[in-house]
CSV table of C-alpha atoms and ligand atoms in Angstrom, one decimal:
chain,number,residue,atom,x,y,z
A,1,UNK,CA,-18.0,5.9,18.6
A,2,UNK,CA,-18.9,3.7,15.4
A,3,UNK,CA,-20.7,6.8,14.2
A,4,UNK,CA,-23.4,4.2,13.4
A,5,UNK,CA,-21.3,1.5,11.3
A,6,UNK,CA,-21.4,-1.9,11.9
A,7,UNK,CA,-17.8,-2.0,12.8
A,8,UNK,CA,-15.0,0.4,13.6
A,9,UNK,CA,-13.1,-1.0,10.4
A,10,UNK,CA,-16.4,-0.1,8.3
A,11,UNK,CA,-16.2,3.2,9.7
A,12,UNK,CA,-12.8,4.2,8.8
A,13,UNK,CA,-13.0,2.4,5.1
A,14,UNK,CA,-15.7,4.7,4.5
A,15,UNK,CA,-12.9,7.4,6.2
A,16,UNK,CA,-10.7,6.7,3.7
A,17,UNK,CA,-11.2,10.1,1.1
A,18,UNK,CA,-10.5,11.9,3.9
A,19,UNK,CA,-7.6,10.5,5.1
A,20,UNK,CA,-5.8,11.1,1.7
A,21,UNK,CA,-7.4,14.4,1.3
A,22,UNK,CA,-6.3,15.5,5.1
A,23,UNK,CA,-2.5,13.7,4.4
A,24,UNK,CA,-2.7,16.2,1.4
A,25,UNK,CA,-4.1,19.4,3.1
A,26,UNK,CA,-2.0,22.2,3.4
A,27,UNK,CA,1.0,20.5,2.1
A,28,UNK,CA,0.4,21.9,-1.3
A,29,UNK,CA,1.4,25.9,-2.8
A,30,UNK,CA,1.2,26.9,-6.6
A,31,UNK,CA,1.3,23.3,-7.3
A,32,UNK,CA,4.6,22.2,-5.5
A,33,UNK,CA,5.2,19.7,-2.4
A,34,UNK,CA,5.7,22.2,0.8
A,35,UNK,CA,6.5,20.1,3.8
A,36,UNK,CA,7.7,22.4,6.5
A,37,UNK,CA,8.6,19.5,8.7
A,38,UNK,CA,11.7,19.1,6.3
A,39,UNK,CA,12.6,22.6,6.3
A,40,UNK,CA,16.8,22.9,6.8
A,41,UNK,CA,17.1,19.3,5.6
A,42,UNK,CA,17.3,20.2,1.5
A,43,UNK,CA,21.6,19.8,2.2
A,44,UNK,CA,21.1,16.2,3.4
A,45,UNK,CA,18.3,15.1,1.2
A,46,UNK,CA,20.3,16.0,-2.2
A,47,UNK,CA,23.3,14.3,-0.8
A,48,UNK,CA,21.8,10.8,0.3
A,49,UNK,CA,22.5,7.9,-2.1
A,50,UNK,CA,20.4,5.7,-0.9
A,51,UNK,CA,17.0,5.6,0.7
A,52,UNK,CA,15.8,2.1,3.0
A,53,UNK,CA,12.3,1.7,4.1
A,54,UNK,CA,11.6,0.3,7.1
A,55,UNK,CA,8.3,-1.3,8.6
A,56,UNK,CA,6.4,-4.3,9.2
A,57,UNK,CA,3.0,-5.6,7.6
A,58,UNK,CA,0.8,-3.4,5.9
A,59,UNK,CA,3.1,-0.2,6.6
A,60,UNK,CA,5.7,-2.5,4.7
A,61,UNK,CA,3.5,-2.6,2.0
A,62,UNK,CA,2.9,0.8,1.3
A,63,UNK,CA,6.5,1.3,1.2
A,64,UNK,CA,7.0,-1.1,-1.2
A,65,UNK,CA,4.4,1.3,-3.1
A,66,UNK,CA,6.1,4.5,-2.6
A,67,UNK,CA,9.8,2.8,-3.9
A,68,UNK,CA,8.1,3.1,-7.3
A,69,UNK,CA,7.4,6.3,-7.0
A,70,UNK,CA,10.4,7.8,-4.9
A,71,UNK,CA,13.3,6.0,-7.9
A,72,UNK,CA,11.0,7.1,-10.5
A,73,UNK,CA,10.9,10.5,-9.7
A,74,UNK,CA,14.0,11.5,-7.4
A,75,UNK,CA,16.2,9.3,-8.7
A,76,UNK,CA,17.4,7.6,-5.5
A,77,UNK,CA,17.5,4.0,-4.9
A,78,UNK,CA,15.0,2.5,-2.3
A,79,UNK,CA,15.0,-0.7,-0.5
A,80,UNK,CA,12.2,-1.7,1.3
A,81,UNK,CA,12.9,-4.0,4.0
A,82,UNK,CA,11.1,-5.6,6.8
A,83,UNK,CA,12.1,-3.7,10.2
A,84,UNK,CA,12.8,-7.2,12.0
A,85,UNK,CA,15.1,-8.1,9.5
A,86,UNK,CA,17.1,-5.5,9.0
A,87,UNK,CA,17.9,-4.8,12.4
A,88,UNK,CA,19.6,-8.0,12.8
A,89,UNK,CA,21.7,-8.0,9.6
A,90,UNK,CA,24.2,-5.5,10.0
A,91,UNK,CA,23.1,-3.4,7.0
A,92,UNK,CA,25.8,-1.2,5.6
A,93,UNK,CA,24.7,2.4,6.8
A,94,UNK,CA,26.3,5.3,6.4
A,95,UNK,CA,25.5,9.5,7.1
A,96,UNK,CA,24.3,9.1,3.1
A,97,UNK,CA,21.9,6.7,4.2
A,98,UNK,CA,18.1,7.9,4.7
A,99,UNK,CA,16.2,5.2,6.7
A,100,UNK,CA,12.3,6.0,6.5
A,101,UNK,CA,10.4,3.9,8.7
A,102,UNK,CA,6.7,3.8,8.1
A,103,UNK,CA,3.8,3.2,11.2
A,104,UNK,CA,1.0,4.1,12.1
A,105,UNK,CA,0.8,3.5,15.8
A,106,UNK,CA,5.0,4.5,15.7
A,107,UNK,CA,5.2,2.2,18.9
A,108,UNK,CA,6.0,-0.9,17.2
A,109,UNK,CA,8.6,-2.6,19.2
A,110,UNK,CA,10.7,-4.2,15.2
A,111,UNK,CA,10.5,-0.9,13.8
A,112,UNK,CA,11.6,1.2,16.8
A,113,UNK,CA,14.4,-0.8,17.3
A,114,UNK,CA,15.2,-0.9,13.8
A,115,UNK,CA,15.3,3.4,14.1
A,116,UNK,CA,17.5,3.0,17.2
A,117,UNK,CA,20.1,0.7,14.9
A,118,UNK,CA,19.8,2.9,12.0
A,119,UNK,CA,20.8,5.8,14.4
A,120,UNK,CA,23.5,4.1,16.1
A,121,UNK,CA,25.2,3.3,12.8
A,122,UNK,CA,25.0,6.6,11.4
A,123,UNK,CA,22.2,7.1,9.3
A,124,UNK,CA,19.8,9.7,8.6
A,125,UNK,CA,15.7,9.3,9.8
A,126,UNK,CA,13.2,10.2,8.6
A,127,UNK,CA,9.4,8.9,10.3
A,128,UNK,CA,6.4,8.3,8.6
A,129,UNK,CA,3.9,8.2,11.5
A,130,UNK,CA,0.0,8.8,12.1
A,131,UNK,CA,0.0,9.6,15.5
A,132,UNK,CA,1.2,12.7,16.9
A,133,UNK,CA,4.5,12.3,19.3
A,134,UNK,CA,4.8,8.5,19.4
A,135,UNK,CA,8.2,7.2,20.4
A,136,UNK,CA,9.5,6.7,16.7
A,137,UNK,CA,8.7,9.8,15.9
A,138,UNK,CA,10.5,10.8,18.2
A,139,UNK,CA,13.3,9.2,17.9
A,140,UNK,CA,13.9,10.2,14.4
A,141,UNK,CA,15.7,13.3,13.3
A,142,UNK,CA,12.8,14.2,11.4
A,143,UNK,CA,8.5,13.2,11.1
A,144,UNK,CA,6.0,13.8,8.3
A,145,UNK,CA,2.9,13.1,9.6
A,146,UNK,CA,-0.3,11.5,7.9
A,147,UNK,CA,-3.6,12.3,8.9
A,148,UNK,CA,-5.9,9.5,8.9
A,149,UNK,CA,-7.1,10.0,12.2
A,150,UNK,CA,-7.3,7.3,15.3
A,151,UNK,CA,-7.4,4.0,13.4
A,152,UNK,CA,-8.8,1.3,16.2
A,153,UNK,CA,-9.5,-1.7,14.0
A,154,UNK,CA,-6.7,-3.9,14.0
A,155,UNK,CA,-6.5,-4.1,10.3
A,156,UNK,CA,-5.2,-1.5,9.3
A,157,UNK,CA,-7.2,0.8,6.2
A,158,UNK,CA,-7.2,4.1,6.0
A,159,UNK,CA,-3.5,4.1,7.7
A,160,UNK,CA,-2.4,2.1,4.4
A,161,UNK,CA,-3.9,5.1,1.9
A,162,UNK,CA,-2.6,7.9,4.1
A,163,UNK,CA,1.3,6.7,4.1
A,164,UNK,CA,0.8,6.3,0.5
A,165,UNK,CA,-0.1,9.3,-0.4
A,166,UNK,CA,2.9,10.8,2.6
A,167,UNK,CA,5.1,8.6,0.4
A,168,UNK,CA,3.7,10.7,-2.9
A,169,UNK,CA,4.2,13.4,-1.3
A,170,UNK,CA,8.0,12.7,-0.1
A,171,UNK,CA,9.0,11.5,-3.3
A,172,UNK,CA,8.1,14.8,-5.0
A,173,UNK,CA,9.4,16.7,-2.3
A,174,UNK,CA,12.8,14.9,-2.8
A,175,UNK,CA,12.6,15.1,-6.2
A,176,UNK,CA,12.7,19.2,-6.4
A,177,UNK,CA,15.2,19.0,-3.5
A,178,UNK,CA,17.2,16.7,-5.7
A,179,UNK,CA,16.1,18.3,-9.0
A,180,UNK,CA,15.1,15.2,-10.9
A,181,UNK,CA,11.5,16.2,-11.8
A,182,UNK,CA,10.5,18.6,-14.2
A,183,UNK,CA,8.7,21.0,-12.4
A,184,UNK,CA,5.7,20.8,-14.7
A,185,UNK,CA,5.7,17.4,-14.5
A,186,UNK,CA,4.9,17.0,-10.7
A,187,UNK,CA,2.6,19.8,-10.8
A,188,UNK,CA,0.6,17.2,-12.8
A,189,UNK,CA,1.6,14.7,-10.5
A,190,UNK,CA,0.2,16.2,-7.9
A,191,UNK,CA,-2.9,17.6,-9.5
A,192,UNK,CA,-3.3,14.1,-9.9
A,193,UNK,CA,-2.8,13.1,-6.6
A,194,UNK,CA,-5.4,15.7,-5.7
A,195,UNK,CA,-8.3,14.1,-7.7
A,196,UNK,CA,-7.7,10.5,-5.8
A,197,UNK,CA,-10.5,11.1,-2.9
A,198,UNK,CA,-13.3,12.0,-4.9
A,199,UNK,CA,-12.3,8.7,-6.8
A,200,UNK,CA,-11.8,6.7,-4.1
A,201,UNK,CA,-15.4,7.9,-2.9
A,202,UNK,CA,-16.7,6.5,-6.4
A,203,UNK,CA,-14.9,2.7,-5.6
A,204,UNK,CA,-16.8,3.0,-1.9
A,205,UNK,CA,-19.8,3.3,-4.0
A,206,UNK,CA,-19.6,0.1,-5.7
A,207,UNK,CA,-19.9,-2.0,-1.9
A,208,UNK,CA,-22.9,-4.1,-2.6
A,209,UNK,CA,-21.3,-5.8,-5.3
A,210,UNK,CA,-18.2,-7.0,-3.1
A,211,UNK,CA,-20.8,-7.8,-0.5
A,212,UNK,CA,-22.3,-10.2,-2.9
A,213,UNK,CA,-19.3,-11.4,-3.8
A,214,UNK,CA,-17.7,-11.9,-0.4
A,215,UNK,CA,-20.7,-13.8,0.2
A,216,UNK,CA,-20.9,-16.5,-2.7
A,217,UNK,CA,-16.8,-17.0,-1.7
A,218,UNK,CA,-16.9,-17.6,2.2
A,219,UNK,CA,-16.5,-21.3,1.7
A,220,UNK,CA,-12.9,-20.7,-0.3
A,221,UNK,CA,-10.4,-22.2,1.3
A,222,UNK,CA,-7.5,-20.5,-0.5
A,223,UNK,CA,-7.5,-17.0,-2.4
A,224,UNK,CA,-4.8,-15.6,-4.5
A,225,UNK,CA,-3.8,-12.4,-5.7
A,226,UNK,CA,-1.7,-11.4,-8.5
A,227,UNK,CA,-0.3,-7.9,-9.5
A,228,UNK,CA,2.4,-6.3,-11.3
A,229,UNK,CA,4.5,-3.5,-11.0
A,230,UNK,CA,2.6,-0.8,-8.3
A,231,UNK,CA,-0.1,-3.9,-8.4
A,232,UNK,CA,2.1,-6.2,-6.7
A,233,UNK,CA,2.2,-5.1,-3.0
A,234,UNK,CA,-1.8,-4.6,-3.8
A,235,UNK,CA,-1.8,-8.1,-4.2
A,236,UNK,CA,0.5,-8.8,-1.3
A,237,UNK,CA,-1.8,-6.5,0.9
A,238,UNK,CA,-5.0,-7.9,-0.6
A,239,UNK,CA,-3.8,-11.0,0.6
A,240,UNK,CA,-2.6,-9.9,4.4
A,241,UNK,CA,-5.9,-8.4,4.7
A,242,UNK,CA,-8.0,-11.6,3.9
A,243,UNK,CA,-5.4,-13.8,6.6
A,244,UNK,CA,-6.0,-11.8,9.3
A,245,UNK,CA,-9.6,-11.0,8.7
A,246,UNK,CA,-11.0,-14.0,7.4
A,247,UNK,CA,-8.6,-16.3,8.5
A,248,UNK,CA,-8.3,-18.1,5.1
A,249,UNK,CA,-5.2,-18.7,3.6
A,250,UNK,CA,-4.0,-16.5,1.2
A,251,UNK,CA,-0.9,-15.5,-0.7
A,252,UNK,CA,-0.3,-12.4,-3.0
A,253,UNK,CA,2.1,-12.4,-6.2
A,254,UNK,CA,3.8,-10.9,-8.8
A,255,UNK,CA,2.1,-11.7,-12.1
A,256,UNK,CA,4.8,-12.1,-13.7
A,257,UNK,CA,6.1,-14.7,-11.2
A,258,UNK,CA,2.9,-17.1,-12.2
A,259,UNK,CA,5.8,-19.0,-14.9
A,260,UNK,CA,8.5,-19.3,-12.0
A,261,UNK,CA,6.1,-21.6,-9.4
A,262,UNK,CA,2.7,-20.0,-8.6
A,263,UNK,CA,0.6,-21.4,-11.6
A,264,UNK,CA,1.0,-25.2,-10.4
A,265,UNK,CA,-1.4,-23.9,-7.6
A,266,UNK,CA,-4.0,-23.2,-10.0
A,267,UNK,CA,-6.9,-25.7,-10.2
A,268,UNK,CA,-10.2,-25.5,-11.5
A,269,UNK,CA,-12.2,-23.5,-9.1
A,270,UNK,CA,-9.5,-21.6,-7.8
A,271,UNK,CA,-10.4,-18.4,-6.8
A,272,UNK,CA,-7.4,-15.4,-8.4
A,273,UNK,CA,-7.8,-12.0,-7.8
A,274,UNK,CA,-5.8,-9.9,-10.7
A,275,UNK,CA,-5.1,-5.9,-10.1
A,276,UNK,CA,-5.2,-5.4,-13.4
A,277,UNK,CA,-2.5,-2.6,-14.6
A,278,UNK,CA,-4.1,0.5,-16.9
A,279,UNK,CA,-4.0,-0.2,-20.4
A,280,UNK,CA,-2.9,3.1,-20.6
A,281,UNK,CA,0.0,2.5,-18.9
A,282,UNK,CA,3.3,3.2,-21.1
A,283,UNK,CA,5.4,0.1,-19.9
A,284,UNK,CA,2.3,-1.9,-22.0
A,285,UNK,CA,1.9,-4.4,-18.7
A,286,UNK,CA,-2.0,-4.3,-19.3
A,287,UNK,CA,-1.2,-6.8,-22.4
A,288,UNK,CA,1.0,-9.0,-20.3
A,289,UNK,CA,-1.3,-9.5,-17.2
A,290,UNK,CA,-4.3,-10.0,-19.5
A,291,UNK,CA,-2.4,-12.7,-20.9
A,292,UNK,CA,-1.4,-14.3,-17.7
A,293,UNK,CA,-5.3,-14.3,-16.7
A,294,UNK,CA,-6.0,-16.5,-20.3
A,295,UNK,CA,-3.4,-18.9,-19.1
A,296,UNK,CA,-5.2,-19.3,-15.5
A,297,UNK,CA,-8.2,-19.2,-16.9
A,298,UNK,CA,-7.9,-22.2,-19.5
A,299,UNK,CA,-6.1,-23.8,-16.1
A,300,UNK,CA,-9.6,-23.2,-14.3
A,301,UNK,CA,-9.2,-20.4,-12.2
A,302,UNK,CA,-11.9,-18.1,-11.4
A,303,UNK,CA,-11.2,-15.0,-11.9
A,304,UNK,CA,-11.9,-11.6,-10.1
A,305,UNK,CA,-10.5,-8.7,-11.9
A,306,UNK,CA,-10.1,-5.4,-10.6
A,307,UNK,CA,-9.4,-3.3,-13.6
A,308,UNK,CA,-10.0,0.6,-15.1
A,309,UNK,CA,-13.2,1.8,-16.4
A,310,UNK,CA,-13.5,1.4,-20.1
A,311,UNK,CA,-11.2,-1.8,-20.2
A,312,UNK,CA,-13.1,-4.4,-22.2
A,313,UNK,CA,-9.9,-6.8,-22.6
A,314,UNK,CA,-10.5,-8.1,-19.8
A,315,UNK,CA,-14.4,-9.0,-20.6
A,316,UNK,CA,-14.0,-12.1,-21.8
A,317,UNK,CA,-12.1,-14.2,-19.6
A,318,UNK,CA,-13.0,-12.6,-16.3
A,319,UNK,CA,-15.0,-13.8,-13.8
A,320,UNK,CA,-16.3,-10.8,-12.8
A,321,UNK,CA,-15.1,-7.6,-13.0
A,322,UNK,CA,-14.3,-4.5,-10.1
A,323,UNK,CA,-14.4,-1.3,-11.8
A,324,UNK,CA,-11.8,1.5,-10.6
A,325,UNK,CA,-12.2,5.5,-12.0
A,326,UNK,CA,-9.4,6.2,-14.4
A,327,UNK,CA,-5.9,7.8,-12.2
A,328,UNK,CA,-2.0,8.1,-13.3
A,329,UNK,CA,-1.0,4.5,-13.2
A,330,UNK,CA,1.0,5.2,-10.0
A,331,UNK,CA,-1.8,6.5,-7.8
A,332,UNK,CA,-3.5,3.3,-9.3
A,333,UNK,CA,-3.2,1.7,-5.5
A,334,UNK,CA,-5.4,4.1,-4.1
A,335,UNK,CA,-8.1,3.0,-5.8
A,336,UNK,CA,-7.0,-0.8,-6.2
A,337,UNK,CA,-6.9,-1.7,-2.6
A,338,UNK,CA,-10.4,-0.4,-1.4
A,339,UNK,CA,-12.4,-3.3,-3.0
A,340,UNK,CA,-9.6,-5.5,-1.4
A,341,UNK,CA,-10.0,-4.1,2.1
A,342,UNK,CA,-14.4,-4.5,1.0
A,343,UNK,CA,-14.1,-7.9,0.4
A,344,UNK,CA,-12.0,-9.4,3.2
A,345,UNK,CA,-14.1,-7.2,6.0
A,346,UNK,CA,-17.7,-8.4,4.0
A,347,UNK,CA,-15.9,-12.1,4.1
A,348,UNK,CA,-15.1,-12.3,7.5
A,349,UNK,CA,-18.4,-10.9,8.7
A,350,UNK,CA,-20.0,-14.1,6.6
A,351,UNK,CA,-18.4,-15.7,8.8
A,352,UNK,CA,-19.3,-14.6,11.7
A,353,UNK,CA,-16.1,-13.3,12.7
A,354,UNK,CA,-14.8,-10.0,14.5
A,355,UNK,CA,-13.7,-7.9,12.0
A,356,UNK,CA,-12.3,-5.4,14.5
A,357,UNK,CA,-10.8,-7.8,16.6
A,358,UNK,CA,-9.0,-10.8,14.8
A,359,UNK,CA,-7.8,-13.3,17.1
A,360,UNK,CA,-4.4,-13.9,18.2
A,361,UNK,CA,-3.6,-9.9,16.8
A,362,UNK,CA,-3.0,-6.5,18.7
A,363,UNK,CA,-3.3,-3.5,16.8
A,364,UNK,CA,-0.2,-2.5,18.0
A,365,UNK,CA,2.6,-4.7,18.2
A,366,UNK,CA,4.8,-3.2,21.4
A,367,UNK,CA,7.4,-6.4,21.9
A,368,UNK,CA,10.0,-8.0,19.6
B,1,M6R,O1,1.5,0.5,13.8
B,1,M6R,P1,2.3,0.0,12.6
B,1,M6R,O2,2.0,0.6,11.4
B,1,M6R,O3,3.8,0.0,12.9
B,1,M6R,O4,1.9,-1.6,12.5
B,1,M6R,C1,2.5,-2.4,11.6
B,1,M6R,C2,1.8,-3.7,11.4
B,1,M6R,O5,1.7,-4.4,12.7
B,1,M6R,C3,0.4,-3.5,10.9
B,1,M6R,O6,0.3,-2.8,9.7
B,1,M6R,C4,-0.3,-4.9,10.7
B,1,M6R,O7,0.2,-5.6,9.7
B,1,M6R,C5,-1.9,-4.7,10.5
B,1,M6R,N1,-2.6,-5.5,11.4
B,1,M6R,C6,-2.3,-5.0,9.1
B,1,M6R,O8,-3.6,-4.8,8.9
């Protein structure tokens, strides 16, 4: 069933063009968002005020993703929040309330009960879910599917990329529902969106190199990651990754938190991986993270940037450098977390460990 790859999570890394390309398929006329799925709910999307995302782990992270996309183009505020924690808060919900919860199996015991408190206090649902009638699917008034395909490694990959780009492809939807996008505008978007497997098929490409890498680092002991803005849960998932792979302790942060704690961790040696925002990018945070690499670079750290094609600022005090193809900075983490997923997977196996298997993990987590 490995199709001849050394492990099932191999396998469906190397799946992952497809799985955006298949989340994509046939959810796309005369450049516009058609979701049939959410046909009769236009009425309840334009009147919600307020939009929380629910999930746990790497589903969580991709949420956090698609909350910069979702405000930025319909308008709405999102909260993402861990299913576990919600549930037991007493959120203030209301009938202008859209819960989305995000999983792949949709049999997660948190996030299921999380749906089943959202319902019983009179919100709205909405599922994001990879496979096909699971019970929070179910459950919720409505489902938009991704279509990654079975994903049996317990780490999950090619899950993460496709409720991304369902997450895209919500937040435009909402946004012509809502009327907060200029139509041409999101045609672009989405064109956009449209060129992201053939790129992510270029970053799959580069392998060796994070084999390498992986290699020279299996003795680290401690890894960071830093990223800013749609970089951040990139980091945060870069890190997750490398825990329950490689079993090596690892933390993910926002750059510009370094000043507010992180940077007394740095040491000489230590090992930082930066997601390095386009220098394109109209908010100018390429200027601000390069500058937070010089500062943990004169501190010691060794750096591992993962930056855009054609950005030589970066040259000079990295480490080594991970090339991504150029994309609109907020399809960035479609290309930013591949290398991430690479390295943790080519880590543990110089190791020695199970990459498909971690200990102490299910892939799906059925009990509170
Ligand atoms: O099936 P789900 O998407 O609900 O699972 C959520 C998490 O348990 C899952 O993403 C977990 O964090 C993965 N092992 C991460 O690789």
């Amino acid at each position: 069933e490995k199709g001849g790859w050394s492990s099932f999570m191999a396998k469906e890394i190397s799946e992952e063009p497809e799985a955006v390309a298949n989340t994509i398929l046939g959810r796309v006329v005369d450049g516009q968002v058609v979701l049939p799925e959410l046909e009769g709910l236009d009425e309840m999307l334009a009147g919600i005020d307020r939009v929380i995302v629910i999930a746990c782990g790497t589903a969580s992270y991709s949420g956090l993703v698609g909350k910069y996309a979702i405000e930025k183009w319909a308008r709405v505020p999102v909260e993402v929040e861990l299913s576990h924690e919600f549930r037991y808060r007493e959120p203030v919900l209301n009938e202008r309330t859209l819960v989305v919860s995000i999983s792949q199996s949709g049999e997660t015991m948190d996030t299921l009960m999380a749906v089943k408190y959202a319902i019983a206090n009179g919100a709205r649902t909405l599922s994001i879910c990879n496979t096909q009638g699971a019970t929070i699917a179910r459950e919720s008034d409505a489902v938009v599917y991704t279509h990654a395909g079975p994903e049996v490694a317990v780490a999950s990959t090619k899950a993460f990329v496709a409720q991304i780009t369902a997450l895209y492809l919500f937040g435009l939807h909402l946004s012509r529902v809502r009327g907060t996008l200029d139509p041409e505008v999101a045609a672009h978007q989405l064109a956009e969106l449209q060129s992201i497997p053939a790129k992510i098929e270029q970053v799959l490409g580069n392998g060796a190199e994070i084999t390498q890498l992986a290699k020279w680092m299996s003795d680290s002991r401690a890894v960071l990651f830093l990223g800013r803005h749609v970089g951040y849960p990139i980091a945060l998932e870069g890190a997750l990754k490398l825990k329950e792979l490689a079993y090596i302790h690892a933390e993910g942060f926002a750059a510009g938190e370094l000043k507010h704690g992180p940077i007394a961790l740095i040491e000489p040696g230590q090992p930082v991986f930066v997601i390095v925002p386009s220098p394109r990018d109209p908010n100018s945070l390429h200027a601000k993270v390069v500058s937070n690499i010089q500062e943990i670079r004169a501190r010691g750290a060794r750096i591992l940037a993962i930056a855009e094609e054609g950005d030589v600022a970066v040259l000079p005090f990295a480490d080594e450098v991970i090339r991504i193809p150029l994309a609109a900075p907020l399809f960035e983490p479609l290309l930013t977390v591949i290398p991430l997923q690479l390295f943790a997977m080519e880590l543990a196996t110089a190791k020695g460990l199970d990459v498909d298997q971690p200990r102490n993990l299910a892939k799906s987590v059925t009990v509170e």
